[in-house]
Short mmCIF file of C-alpha atoms in Angstrom, two decimals:
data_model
loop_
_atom_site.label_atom_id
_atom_site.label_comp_id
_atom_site.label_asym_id
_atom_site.label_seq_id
_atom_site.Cartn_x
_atom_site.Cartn_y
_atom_site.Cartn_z
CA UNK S 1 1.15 -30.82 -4.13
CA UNK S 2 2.54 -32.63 -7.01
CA UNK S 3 4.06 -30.79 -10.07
CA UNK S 4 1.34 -31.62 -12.38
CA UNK S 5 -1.30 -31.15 -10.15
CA UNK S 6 0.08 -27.48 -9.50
CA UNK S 7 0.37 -26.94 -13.48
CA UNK S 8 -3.36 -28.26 -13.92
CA UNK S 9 -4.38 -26.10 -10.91
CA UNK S 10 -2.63 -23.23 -12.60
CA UNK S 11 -4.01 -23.65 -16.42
CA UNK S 12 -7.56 -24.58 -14.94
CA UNK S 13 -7.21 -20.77 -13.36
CA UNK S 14 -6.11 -19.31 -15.76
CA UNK S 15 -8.79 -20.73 -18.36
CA UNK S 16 -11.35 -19.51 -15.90
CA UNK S 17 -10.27 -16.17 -15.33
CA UNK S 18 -8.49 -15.24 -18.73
CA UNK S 19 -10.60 -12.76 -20.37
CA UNK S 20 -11.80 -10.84 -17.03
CA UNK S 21 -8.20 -10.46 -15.94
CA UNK S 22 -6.91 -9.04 -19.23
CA UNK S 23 -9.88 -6.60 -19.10
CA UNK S 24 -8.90 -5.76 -15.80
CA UNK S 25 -5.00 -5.12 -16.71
CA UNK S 26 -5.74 -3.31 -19.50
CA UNK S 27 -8.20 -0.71 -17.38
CA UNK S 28 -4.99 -0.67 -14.54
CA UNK S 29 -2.50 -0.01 -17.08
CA UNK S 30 -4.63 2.76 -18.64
CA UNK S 31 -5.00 4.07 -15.22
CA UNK S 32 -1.33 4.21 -14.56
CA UNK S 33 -0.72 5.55 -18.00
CA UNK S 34 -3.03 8.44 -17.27
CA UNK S 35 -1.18 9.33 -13.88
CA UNK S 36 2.32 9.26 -15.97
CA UNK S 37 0.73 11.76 -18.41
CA UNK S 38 1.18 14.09 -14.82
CA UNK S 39 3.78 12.52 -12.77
CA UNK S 40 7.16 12.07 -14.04
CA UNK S 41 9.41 9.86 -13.24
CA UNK S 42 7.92 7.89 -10.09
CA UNK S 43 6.39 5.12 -11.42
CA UNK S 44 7.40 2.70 -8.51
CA UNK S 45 5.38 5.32 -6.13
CA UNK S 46 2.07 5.54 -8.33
CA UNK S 47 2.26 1.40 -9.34
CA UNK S 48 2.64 1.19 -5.12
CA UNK S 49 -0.24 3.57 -4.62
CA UNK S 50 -2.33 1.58 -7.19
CA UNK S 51 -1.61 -2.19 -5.76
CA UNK S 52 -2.66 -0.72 -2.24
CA UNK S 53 -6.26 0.82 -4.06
CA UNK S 54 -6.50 -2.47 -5.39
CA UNK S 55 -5.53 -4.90 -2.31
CA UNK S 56 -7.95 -2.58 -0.20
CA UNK S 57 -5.15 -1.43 1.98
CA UNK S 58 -3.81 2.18 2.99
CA UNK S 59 -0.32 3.56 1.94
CA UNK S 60 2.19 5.11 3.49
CA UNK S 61 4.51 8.11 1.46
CA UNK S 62 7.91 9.14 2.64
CA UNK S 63 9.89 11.42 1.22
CA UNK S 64 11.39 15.19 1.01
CA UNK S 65 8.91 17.84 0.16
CA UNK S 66 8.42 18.52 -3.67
CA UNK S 67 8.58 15.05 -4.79
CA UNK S 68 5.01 15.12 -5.85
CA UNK S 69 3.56 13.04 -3.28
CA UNK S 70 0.61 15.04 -2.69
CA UNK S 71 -0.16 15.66 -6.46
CA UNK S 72 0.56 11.92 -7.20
CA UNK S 73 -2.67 10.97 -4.61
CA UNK S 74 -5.00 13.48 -6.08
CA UNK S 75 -4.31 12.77 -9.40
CA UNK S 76 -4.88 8.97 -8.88
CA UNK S 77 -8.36 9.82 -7.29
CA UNK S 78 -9.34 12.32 -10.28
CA UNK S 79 -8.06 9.07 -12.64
CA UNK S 80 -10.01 6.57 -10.91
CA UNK S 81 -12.96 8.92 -10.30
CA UNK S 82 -13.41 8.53 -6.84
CA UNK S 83 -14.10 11.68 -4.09
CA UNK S 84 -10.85 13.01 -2.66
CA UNK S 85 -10.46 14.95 0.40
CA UNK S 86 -7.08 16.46 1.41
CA UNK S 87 -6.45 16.64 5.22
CA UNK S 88 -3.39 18.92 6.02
CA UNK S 89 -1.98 17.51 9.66
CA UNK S 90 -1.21 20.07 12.42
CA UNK S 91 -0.31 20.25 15.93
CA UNK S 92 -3.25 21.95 16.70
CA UNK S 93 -5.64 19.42 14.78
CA UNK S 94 -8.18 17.87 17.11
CA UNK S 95 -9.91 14.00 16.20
CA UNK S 96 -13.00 15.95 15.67
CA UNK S 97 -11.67 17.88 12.83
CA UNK S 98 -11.30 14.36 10.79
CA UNK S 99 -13.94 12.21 12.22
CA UNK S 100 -16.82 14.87 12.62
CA UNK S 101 -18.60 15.85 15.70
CA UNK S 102 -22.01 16.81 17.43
CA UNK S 103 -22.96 20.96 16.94
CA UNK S 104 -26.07 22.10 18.68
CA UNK S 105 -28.21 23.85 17.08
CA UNK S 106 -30.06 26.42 19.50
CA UNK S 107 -32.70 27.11 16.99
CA UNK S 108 -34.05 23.65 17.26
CA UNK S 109 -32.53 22.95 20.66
CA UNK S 110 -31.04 19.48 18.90
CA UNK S 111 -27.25 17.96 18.34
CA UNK S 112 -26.75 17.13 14.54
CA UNK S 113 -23.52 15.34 13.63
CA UNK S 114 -21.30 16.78 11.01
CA UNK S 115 -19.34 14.23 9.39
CA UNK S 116 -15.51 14.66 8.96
CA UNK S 117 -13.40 14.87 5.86
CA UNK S 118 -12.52 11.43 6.27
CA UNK S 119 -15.90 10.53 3.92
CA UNK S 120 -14.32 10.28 0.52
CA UNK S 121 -13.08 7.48 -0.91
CA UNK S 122 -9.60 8.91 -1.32
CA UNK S 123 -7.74 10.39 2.04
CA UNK S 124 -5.17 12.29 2.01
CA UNK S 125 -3.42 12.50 5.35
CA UNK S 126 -0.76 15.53 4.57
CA UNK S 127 2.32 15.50 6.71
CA UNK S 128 0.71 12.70 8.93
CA UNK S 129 3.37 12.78 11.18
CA UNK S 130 2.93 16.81 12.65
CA UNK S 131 -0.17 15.96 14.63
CA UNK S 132 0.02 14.94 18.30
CA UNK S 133 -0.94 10.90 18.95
CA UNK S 134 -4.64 11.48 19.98
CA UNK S 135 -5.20 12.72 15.94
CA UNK S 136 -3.45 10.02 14.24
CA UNK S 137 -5.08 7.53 16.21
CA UNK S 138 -8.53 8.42 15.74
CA UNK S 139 -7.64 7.26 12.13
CA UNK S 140 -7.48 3.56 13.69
CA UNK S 141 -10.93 3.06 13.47
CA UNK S 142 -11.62 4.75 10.10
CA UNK S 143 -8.49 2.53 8.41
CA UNK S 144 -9.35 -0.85 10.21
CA UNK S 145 -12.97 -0.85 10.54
CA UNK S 146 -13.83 1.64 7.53
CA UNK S 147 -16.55 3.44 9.91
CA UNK S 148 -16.84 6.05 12.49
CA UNK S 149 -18.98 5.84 15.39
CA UNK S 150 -20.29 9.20 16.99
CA UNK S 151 -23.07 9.62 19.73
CA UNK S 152 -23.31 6.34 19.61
CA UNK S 153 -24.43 5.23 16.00
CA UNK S 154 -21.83 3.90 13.53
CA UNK S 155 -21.65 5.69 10.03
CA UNK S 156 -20.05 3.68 7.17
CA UNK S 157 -17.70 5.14 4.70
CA UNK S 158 -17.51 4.98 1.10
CA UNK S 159 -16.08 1.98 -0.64
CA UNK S 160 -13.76 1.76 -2.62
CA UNK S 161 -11.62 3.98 0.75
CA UNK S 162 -8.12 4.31 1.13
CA UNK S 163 -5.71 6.72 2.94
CA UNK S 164 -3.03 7.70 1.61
CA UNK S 165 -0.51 9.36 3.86
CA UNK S 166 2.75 11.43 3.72
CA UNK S 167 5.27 11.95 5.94
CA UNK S 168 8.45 14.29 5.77
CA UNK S 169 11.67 12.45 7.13
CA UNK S 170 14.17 14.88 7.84
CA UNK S 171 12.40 17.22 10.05
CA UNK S 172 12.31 16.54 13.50
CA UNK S 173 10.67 20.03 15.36
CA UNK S 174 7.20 19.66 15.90
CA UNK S 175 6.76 16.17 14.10
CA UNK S 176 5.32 13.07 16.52
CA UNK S 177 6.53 9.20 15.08
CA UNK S 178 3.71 7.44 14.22
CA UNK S 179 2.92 4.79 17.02
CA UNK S 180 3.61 1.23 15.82
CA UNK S 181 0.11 0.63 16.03
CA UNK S 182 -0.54 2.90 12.87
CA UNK S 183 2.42 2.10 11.36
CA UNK S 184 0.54 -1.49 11.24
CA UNK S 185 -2.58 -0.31 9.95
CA UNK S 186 -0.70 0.77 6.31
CA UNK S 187 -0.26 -1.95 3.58
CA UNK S 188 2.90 -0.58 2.36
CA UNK S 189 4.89 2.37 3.44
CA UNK S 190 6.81 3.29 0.07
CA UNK S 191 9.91 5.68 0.01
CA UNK S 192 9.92 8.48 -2.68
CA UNK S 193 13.53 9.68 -4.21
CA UNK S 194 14.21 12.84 -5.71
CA UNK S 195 13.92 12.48 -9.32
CA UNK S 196 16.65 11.76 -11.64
CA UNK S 197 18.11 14.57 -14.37
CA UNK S 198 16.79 13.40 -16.94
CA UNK S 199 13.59 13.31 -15.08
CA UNK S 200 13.54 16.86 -13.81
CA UNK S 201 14.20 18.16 -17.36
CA UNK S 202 10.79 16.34 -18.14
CA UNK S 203 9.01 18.14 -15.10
CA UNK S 204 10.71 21.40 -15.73
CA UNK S 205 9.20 20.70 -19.63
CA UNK S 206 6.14 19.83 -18.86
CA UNK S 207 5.00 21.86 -15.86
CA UNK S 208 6.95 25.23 -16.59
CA UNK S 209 3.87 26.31 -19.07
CA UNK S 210 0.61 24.88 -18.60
CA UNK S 211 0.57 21.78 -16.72
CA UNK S 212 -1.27 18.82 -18.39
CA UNK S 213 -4.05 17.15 -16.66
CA UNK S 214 -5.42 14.01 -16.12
CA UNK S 215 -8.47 12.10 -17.65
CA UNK S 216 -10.66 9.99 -15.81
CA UNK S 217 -10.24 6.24 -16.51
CA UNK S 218 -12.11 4.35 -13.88
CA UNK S 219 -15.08 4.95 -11.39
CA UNK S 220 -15.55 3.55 -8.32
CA UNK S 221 -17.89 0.71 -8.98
CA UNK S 222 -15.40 -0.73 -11.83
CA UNK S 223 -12.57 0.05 -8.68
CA UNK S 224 -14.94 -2.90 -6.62
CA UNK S 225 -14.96 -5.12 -9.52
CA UNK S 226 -11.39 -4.77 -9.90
CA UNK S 227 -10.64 -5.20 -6.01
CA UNK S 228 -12.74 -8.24 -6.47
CA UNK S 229 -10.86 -9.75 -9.09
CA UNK S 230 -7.63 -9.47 -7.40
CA UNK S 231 -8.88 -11.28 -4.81
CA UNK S 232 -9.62 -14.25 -7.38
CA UNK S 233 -5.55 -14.20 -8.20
CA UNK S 234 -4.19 -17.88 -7.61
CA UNK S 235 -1.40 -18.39 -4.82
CA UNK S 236 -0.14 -21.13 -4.81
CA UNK S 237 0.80 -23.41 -1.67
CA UNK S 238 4.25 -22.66 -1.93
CA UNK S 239 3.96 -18.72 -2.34
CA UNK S 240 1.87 -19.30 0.52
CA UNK S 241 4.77 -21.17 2.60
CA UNK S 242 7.47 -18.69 1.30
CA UNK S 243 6.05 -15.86 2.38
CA UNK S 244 5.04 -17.12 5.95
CA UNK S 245 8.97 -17.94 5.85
CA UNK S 246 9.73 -14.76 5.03
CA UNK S 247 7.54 -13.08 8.33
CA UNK S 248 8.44 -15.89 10.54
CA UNK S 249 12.23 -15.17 9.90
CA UNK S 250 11.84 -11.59 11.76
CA UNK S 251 10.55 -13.18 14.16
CA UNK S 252 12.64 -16.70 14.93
CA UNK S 253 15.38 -15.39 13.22
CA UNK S 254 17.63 -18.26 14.34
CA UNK S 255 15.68 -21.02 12.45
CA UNK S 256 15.67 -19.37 9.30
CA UNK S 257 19.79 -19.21 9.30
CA UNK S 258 19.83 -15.68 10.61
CA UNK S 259 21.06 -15.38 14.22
CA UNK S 260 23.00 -11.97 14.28
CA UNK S 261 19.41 -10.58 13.75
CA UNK S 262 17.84 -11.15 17.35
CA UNK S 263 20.10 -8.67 18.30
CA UNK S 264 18.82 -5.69 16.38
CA UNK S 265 15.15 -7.28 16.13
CA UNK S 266 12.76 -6.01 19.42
CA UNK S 267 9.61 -7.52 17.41
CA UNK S 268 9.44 -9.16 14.25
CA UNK S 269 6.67 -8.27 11.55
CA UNK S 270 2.67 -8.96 12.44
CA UNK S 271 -0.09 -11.35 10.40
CA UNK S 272 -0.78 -8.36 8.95
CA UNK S 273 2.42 -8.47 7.45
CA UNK S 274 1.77 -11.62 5.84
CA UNK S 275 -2.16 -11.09 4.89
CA UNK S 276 -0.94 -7.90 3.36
CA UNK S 277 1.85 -9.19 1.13
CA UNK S 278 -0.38 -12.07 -0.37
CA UNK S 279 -3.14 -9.25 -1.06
CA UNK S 280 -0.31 -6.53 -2.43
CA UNK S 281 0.89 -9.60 -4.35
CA UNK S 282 -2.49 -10.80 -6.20
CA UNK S 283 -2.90 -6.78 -6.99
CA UNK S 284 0.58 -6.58 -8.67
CA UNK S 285 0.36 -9.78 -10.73
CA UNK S 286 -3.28 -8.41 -12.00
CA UNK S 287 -1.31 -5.30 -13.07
CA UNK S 288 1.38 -7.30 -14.83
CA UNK S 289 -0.94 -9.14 -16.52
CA UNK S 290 -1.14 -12.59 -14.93
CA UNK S 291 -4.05 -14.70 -12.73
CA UNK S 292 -1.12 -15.96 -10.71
CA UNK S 293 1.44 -15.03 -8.05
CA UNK S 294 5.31 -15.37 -8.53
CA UNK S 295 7.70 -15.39 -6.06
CA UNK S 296 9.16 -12.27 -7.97
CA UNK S 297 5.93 -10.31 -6.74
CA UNK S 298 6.41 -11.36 -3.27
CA UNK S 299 10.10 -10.28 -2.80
CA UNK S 300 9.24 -7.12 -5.19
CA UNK S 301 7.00 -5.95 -2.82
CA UNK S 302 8.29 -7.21 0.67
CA UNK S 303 10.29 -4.14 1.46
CA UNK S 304 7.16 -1.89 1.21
CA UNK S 305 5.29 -4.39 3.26
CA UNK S 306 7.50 -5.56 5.66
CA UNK S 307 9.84 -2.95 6.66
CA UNK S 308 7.79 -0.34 8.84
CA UNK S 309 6.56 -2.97 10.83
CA UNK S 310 9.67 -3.79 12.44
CA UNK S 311 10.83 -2.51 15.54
CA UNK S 312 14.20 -2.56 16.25
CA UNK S 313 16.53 -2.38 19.04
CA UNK S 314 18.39 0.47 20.99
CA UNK S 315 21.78 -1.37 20.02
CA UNK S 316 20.67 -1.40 16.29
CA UNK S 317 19.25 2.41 15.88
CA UNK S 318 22.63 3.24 17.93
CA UNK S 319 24.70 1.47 15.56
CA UNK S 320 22.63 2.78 12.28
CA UNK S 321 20.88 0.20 11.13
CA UNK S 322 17.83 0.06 9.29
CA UNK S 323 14.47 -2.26 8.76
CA UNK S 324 15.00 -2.07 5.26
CA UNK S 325 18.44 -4.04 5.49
CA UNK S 326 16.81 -6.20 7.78
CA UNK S 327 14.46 -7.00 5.09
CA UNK S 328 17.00 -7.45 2.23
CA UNK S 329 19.19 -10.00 4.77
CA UNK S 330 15.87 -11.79 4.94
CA UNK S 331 15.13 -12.09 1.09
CA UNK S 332 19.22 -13.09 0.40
CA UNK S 333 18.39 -15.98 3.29
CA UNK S 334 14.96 -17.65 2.92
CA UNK S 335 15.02 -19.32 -0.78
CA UNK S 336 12.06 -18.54 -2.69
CA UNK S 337 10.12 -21.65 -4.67
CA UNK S 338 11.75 -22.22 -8.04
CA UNK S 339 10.03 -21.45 -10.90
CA UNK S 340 9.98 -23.69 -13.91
CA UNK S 341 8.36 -22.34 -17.21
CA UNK S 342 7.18 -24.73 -19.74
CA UNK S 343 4.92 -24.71 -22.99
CA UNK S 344 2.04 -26.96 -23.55
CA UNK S 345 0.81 -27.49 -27.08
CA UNK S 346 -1.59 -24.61 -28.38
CA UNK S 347 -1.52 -22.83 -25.33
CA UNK S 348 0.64 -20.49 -23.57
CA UNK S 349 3.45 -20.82 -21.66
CA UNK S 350 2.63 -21.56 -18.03
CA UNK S 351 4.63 -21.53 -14.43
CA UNK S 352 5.35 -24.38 -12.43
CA UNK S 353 6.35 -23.80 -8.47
CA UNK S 354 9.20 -26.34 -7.02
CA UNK S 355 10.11 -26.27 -3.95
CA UNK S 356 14.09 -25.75 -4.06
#
């Protein structure tokens, strides 16, 4: 594709979709604004959280307890007005006790099924990683197919659906890894700091008295219309092609310039990898504002994409190293397309992709 032809494909987009997609960053922005009015200081996590509602994916929290993971979830599902259920993960859990079961009933000598918790449209897996493998992967089905299927008949769940998972990394009694198939089955996997000190004087400010709450912004019909118009974001052919480069390099890493890494690379990152970082992609550009992808999106959000679904080798988890390193070796190798603003006449400014 020809320069000009990928600057008319552009400003043909964005003529079409102007007015629906600053509607729909507005309502995302107001959104996010309403969650900051409760969480301080980690925006990155609740922007994360949001492009994962929005690309119709599940999310993945990791961090130290107290960094408001779990009050960052439900506030995001009292902002966008959807049902919330919180699911606290145990050793003793059983796949019933999310999914549902069969209970007989001796006075009419039937079964009934009584659906699990997992019918909301926000989860909330709690400590995901403290219940045994059979539990965490009867959550397969409900975050791939969106449905359970008991006795035989398949029950749908509510849409808009996401799960929303934490996971505590320093403790290692009583805590099972999640299998790499899970691990797959989350968009993004997003890593949660301890606030800063400026921060926790604005926590200790805010929440020492009465804590504020949250208003709700969205509902979740306007959450389909929204997912819908992310999908309508424009990639262009050479996003496209970079970020195929990108997953292809953790997997051939020797014709992408990066030999060293087949030696701390078992298996590189799935298609899921690169469906998911188009769709996290389109979702972040409609919160910035844009109909368009830039290669900026891509590489913003390739560490929270990317990373957990990397398995490394023995040699590299003896000698320390991680899959987010991995990931950053990646984005300093593969070049990204080269953007080229310019400014028609009576019209705004608009990207051009090159190839470098």
């Amino acid at each position: 594709m020809s320069d000009a032809d990928a600057h008319g494909e552009h400003t043909g987009a964005q003529q079409a979709g102007g007015p629906d997609t600053a509607e729909a960053t507005r309502l995302l922005r107001a959104a996010l604004h309403e969650v900051s009015t409760v969480i301080v200081g980690q925006d990155q996590m609740v922007e994360r959280m949001l492009v994962a509602l929005i690309a119709k994916g599940h999310c993945l929290l990791e961090g130290v307890p107290g960094v408001a993971k779990t009050l960052a979830v439900s506030t995001l599902a009292k902002v966008t007005g959807g049902t919330f259920h919180r699911i606290q993960f145990t050793p003793d859990l059983v796949p019933s006790d999310i999914v549902g079961t069969r209970i007989y009933h001796p006075s009419t000598e039937k079964f009934d099924v009584e659906l699990g918790p997992v019918f909301a449209n926000f989860i909330l897996a709690d400590e995901i990683n403290r219940a045994p493998a059979k539990v965490q992967s009867s959550l397969l089905e409900v975050m791939a197919e969106k449905q359970v299927s008991l006795a035989g008949t398949t029950y749908r769940l509510p849409d808009p659906f996401i799960v929303i998972a934490t996971q505590n990394p320093v403790e290692s009694e009583g805590v099972y890894p999640l299998p790499e198939a899970q691990r797959d089955r989350f968009l993004m996997k997003v890593m949660v700091p301890h606030p800063r000190a400026h921060e926790e004087m604005e926590i200790l400010r805010r929440m020492s008295a009465r804590p504020p709450e949250a208003s709700q912004v969205l509902d979740p019909v306007t959450l389909q219309e929204l997912q819908a118009e992310a999908e309508g974001i424009h990639v262009h052919q050479l996003i496209a092609d970079y970020v195929v480069r990108l997953v292809m390099a953790t997997r051939e890493p020797e014709s992408y310039g990066l030999p060293d890494l087949r030696r701390v690379l078992e298996i590189g990152a799935s298609p899921r990898a690169t469906l998911g970082l188009v769709a996290a992609a389109r979702a972040l550009a409609l919160i910035r504002g844009r109909d368009y992808v830039l290669p900026d999106d891509v590489r913003l959000l390739a560490r929270d994409v990317m990373a957990h679904r990397l398995v490394l080798t023995f040699d590299a988890l003896a000698d320390g190293v991680t899959t987010t390193q991995i990931v950053d070796r990646v984005l300093a190798t593969v070049p990204p397309p080269r953007v080229i603003w310019d400014e028609p006449p009576a019209a705004e400014s608009a990207a051009v992709l090159t190839s470098r």
